[in-house]
XYZ file of N, CA and C in Angstrom:
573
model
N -41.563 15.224 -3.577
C -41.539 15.837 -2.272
C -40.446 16.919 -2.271
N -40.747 17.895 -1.578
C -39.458 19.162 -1.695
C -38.995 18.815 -0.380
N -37.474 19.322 -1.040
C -36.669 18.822 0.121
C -36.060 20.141 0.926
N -36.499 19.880 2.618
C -36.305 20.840 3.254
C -34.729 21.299 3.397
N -34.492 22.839 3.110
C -33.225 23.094 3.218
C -33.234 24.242 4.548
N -32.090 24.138 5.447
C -32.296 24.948 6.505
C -32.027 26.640 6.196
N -33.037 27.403 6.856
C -32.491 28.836 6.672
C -31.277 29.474 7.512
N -30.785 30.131 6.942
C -29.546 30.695 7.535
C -30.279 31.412 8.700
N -29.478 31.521 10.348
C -29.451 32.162 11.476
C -29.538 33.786 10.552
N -30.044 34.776 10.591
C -30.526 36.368 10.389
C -29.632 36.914 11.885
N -29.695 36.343 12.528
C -29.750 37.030 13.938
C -28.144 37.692 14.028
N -27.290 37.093 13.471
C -25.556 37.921 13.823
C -25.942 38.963 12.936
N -26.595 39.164 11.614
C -26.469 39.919 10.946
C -27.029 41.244 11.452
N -28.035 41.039 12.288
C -28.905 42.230 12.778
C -28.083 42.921 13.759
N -27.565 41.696 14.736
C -26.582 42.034 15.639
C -25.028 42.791 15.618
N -25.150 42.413 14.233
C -23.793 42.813 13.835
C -24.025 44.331 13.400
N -24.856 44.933 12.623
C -25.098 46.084 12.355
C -25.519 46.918 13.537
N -26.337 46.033 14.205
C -27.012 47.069 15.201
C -25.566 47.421 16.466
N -24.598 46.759 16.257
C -23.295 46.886 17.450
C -22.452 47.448 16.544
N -22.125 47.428 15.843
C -20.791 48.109 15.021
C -21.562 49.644 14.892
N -22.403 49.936 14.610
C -23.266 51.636 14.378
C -23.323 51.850 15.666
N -23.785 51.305 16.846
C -24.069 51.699 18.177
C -22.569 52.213 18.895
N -21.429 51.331 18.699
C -20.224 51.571 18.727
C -19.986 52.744 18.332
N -19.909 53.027 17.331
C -19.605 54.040 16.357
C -19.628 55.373 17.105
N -21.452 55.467 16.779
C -21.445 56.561 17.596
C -21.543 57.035 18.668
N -21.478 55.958 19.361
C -21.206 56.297 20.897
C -20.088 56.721 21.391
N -18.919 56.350 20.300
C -17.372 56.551 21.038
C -17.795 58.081 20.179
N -18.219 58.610 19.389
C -18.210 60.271 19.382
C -19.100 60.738 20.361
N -20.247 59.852 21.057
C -20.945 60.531 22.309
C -20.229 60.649 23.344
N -18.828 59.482 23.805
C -18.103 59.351 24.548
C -17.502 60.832 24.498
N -17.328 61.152 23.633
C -16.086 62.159 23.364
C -14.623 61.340 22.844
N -14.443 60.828 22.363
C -13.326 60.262 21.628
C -13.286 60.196 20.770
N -14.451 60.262 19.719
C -14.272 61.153 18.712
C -15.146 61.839 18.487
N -14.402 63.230 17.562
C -14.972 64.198 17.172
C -16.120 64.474 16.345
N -15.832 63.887 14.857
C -16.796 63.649 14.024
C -17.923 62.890 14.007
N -19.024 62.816 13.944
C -20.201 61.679 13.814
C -19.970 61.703 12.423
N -19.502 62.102 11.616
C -19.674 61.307 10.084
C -19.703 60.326 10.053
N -18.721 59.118 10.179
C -18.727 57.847 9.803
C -20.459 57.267 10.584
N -20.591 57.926 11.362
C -22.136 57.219 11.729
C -22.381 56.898 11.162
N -23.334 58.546 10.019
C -23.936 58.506 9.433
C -24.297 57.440 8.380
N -23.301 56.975 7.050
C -23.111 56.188 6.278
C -23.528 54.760 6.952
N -22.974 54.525 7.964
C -23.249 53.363 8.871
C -24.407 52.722 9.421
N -25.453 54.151 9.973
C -26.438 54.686 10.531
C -27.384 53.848 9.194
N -27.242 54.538 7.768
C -28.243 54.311 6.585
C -28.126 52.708 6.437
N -26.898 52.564 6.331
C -26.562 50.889 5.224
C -26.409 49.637 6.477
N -25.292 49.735 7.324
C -25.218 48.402 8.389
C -25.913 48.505 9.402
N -26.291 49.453 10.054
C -27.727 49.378 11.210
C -28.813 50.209 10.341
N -28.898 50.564 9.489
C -30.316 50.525 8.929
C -30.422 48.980 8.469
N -30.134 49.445 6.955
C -30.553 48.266 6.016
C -30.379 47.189 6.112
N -28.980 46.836 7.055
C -28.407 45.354 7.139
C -29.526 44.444 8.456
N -30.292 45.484 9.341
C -30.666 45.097 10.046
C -32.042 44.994 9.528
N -32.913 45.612 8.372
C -33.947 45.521 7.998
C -33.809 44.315 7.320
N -33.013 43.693 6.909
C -33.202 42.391 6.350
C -33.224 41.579 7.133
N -32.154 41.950 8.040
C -32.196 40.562 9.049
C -33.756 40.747 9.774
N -34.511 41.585 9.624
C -35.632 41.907 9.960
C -36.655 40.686 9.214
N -36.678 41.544 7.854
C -37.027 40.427 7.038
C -37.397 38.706 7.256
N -35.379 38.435 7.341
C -35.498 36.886 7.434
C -35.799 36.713 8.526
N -35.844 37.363 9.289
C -36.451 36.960 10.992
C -38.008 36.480 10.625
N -38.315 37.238 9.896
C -39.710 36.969 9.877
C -39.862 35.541 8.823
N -39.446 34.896 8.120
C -39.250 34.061 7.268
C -39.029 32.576 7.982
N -38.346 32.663 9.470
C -38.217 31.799 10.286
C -39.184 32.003 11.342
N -39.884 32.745 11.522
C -40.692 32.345 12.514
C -41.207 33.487 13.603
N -39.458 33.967 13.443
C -39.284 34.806 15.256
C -39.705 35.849 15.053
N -40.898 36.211 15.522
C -41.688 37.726 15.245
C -40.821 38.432 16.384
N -40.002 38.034 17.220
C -39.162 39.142 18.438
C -38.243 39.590 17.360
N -37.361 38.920 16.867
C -36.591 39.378 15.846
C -36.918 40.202 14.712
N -38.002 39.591 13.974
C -38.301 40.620 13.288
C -38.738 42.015 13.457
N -39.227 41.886 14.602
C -40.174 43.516 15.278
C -38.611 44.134 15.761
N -37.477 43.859 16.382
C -36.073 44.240 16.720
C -35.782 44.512 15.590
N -35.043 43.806 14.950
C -34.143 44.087 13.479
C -35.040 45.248 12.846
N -36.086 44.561 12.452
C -37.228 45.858 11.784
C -37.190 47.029 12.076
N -36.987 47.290 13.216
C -37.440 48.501 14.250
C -36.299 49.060 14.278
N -35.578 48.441 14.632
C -33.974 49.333 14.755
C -33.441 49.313 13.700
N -33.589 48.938 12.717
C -32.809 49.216 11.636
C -33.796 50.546 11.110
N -35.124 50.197 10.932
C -35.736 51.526 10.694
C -35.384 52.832 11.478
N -35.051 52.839 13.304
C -34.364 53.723 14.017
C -33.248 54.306 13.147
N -32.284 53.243 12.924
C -31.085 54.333 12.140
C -30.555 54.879 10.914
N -31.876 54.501 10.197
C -32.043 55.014 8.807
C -33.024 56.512 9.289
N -33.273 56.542 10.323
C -34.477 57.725 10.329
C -33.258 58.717 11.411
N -32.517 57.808 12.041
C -31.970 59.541 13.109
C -30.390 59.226 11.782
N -30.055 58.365 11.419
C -28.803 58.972 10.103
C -29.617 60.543 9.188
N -30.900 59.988 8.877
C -31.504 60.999 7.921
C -31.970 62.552 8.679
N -32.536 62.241 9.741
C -33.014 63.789 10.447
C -31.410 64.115 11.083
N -30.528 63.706 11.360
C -28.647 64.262 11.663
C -28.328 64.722 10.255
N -28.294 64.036 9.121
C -28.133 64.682 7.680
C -28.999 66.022 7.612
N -30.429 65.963 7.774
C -30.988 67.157 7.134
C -30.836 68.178 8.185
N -30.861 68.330 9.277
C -30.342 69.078 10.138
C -28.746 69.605 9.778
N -27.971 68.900 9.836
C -26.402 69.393 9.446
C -26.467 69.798 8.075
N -27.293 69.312 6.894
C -27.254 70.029 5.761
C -28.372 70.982 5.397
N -29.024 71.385 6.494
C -30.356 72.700 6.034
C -30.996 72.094 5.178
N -31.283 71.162 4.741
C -32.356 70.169 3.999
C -33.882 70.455 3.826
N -34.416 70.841 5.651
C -35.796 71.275 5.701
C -35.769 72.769 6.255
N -35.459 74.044 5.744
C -35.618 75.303 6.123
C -36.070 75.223 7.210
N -37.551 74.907 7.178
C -38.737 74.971 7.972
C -38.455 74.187 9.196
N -37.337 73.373 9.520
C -37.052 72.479 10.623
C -37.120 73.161 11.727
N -37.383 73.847 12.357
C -36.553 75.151 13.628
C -36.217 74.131 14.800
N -36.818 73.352 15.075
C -36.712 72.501 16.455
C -36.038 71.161 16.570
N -35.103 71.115 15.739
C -34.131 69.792 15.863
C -34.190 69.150 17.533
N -33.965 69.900 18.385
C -33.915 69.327 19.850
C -34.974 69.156 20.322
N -36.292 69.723 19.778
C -37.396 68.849 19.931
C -37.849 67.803 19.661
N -37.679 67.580 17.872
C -38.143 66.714 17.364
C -37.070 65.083 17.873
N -36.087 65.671 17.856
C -35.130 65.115 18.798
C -34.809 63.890 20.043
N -35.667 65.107 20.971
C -36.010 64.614 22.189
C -37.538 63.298 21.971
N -37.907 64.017 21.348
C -39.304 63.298 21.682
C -39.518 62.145 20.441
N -38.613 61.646 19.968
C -38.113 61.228 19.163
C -37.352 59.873 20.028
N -36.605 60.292 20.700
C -36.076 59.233 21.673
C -36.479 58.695 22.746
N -37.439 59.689 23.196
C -38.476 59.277 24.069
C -39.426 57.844 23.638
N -40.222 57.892 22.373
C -40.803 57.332 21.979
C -39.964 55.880 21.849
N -39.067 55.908 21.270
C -37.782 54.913 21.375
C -37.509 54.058 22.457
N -37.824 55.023 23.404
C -37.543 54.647 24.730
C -38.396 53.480 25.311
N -39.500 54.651 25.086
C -40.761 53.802 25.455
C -40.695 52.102 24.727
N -40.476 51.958 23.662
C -40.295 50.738 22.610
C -39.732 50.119 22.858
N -38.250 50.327 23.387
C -37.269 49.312 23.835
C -37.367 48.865 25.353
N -38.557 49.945 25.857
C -38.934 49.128 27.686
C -40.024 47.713 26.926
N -40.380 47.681 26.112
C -41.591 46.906 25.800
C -40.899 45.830 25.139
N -39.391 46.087 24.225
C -38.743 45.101 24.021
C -38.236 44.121 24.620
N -37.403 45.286 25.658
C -37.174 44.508 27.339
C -37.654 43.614 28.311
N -39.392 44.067 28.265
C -39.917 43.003 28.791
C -40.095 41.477 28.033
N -40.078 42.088 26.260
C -40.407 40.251 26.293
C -38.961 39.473 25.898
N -37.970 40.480 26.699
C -36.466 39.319 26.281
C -36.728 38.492 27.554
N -37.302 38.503 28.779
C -37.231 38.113 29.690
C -37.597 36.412 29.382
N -38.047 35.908 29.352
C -38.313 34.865 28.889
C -37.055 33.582 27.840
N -36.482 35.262 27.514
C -35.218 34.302 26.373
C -33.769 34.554 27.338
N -32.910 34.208 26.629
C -31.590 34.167 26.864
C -31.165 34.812 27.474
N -30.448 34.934 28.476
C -29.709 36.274 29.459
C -28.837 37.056 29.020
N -28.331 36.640 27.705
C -27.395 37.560 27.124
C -28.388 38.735 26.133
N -29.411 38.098 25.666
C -30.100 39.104 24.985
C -30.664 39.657 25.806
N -31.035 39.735 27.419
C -32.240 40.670 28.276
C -30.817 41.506 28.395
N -29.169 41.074 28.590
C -28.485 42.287 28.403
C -28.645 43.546 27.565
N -28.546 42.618 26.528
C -28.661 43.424 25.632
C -29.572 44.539 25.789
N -30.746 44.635 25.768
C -31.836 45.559 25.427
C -32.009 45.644 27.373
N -31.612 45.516 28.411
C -31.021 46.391 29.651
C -30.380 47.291 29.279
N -29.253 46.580 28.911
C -28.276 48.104 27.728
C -28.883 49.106 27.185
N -29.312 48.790 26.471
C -29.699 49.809 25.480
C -30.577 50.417 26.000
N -31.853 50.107 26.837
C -32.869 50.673 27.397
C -32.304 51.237 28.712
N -30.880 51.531 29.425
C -30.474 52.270 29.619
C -29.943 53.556 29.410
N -29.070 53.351 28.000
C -29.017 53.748 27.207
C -29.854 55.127 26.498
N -30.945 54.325 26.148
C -31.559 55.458 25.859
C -32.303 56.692 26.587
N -32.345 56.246 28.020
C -32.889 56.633 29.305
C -31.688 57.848 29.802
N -30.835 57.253 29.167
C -29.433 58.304 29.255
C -29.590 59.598 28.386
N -29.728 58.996 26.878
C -29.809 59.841 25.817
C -30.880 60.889 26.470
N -32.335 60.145 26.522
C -33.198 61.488 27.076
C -32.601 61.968 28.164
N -32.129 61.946 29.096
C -31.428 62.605 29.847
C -30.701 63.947 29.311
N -30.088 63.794 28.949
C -28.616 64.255 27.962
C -29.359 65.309 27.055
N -30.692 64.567 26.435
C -31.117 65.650 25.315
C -32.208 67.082 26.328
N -32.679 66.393 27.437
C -33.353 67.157 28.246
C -32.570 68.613 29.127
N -31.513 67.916 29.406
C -30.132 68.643 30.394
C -28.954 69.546 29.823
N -28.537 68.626 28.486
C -27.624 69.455 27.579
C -26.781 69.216 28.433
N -26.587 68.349 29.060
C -25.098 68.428 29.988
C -24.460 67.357 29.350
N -23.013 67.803 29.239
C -21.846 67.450 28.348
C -21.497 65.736 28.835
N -21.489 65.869 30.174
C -21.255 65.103 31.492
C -21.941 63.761 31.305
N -23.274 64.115 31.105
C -24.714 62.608 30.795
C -24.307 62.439 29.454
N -24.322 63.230 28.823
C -23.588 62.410 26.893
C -22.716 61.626 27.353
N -21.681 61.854 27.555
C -20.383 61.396 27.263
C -20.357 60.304 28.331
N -21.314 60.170 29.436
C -21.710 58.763 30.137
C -22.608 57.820 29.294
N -23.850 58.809 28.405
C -24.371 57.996 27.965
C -23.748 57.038 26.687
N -22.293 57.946 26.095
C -21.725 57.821 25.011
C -20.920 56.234 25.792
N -20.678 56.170 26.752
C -19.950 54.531 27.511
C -21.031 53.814 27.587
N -22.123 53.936 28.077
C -22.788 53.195 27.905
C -23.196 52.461 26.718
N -23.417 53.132 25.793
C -23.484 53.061 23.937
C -22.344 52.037 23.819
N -21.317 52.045 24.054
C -20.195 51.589 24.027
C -20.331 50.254 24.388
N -20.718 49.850 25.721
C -20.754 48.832 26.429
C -21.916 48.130 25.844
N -23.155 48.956 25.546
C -24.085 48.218 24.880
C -23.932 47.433 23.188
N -22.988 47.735 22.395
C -22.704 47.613 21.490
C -21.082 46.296 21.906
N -20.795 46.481 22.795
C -19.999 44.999 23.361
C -20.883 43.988 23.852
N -22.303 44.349 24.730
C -23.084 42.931 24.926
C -23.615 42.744 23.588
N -24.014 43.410 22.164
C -24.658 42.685 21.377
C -23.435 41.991 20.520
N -22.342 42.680 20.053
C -21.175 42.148 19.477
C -21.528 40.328 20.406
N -21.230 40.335 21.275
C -20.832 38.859 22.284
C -21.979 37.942 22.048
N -23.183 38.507 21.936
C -24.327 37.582 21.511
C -24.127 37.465 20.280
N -23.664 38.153 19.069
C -23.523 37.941 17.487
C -22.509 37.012 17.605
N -21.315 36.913 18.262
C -20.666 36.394 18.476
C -20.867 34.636 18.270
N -21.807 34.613 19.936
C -22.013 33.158 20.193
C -23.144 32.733 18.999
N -23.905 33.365 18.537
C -24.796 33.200 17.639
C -23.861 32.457 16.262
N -22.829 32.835 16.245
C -21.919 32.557 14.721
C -20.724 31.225 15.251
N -20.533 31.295 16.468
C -19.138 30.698 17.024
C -19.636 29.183 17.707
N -20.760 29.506 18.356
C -21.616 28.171 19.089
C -21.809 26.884 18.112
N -22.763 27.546 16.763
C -23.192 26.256 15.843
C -22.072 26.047 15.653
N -21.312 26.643 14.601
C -19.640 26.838 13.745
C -19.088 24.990 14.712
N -18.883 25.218 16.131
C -18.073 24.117 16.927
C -19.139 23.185 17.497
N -20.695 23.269 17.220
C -21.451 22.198 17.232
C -21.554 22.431 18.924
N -21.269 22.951 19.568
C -20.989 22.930 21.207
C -21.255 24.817 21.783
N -21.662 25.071 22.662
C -21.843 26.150 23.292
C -20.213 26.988 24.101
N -19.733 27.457 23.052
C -18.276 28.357 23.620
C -18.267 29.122 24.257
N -19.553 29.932 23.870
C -20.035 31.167 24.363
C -21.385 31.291 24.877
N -20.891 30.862 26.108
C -22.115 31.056 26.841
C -23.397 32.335 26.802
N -24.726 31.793 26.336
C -25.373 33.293 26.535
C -26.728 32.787 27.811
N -26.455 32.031 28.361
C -27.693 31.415 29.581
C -28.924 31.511 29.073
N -28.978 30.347 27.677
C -30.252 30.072 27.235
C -31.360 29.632 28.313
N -32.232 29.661 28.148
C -33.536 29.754 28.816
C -33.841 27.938 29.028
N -34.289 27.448 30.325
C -34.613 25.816 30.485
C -35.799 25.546 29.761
């Protein structure tokens, strides 16, 4: 008989990439900092890739929400790290419309994470934060990319901010809850 061994929780890991990159570059959307470089690197490897696995093992346990999240957003920041690279390095000559492809680019995003939104409803209250966040968030970004006003970035850049503190707090309780066998960190699991 094979003997069942438990799979490791995926879920801080996704969480963890997808909040430390969201952080990142939001405090340069904030305006506090200057550079988006460090995104970038960040953008490819800990919210891309780190989250495509946790994508992966999401799917290995069961949770197709997780996997379609991790999957999805980690694919998100391997694709705007790469179109911010080829844009800042003239990569595609032929590009002319960065703020198009851009916009409508986040739009679509948008649209994805209202559809995410609806099925957190059902789970935990700390995760319908989460993706409230962010699906604010991005409602901001199109804003911002539509307006060009300095004003909606650098709001949407706090928001980024704040959204990347509710997923940190769910990675959190996700790692800190089992760890003490007891719930420390409350995230108002579902009855």
């Amino acid at each position: 008989m094979a003997e069942f061994r438990p799979l490791a929780n995926p879920a801080p890991l996704g969480l963890g990439g997808f909040a430390l990159t969201t952080f990142v570059l939001n405090v340069h959307n904030a305006g506090i900092l200057a550079d988006v470089g460090t995104a970038l690197p960040l953008g490819l490897f800990y919210g891309g890739l780190a989250q495509l696995c946790a994508g992966l093992l999401e799917f290995g346990t069961g949770n197709t929400f997780g996997m379609c999240a991790f999957g999805s957003y980690g694919a998100f920041w391997i694709s705007l790290a790469t179109l911010i690279y080829f844009k800042d390095n003239n990569v595609l000559p032929g590009f002319k419309d960065f703020h198009g492809a851009l916009l409508w680019t986040l739009i679509a995003w948008t649209i994805f994470t209202f559809i995410m939104t609806i099925a957190t409803f059902p789970k935990a209250k700390a995760l319908i934060v989460v993706f409230v966040s962010l699906l604010i968030l991005f409602i901001l970004l199109d804003i911002h990319v539509i307006t060009g006003s300095a004003g909606i970035g650098h709001f949407a850049g706090w928001e980024g901010i704040w959204t990347a503190f509710t997923a940190w707090y769910l990675m959190a309780a996700e790692l800190i809850n089992p760890a003490f066998g007891k719930e420390v960190l409350p995230i108002g699991a579902p009855k």
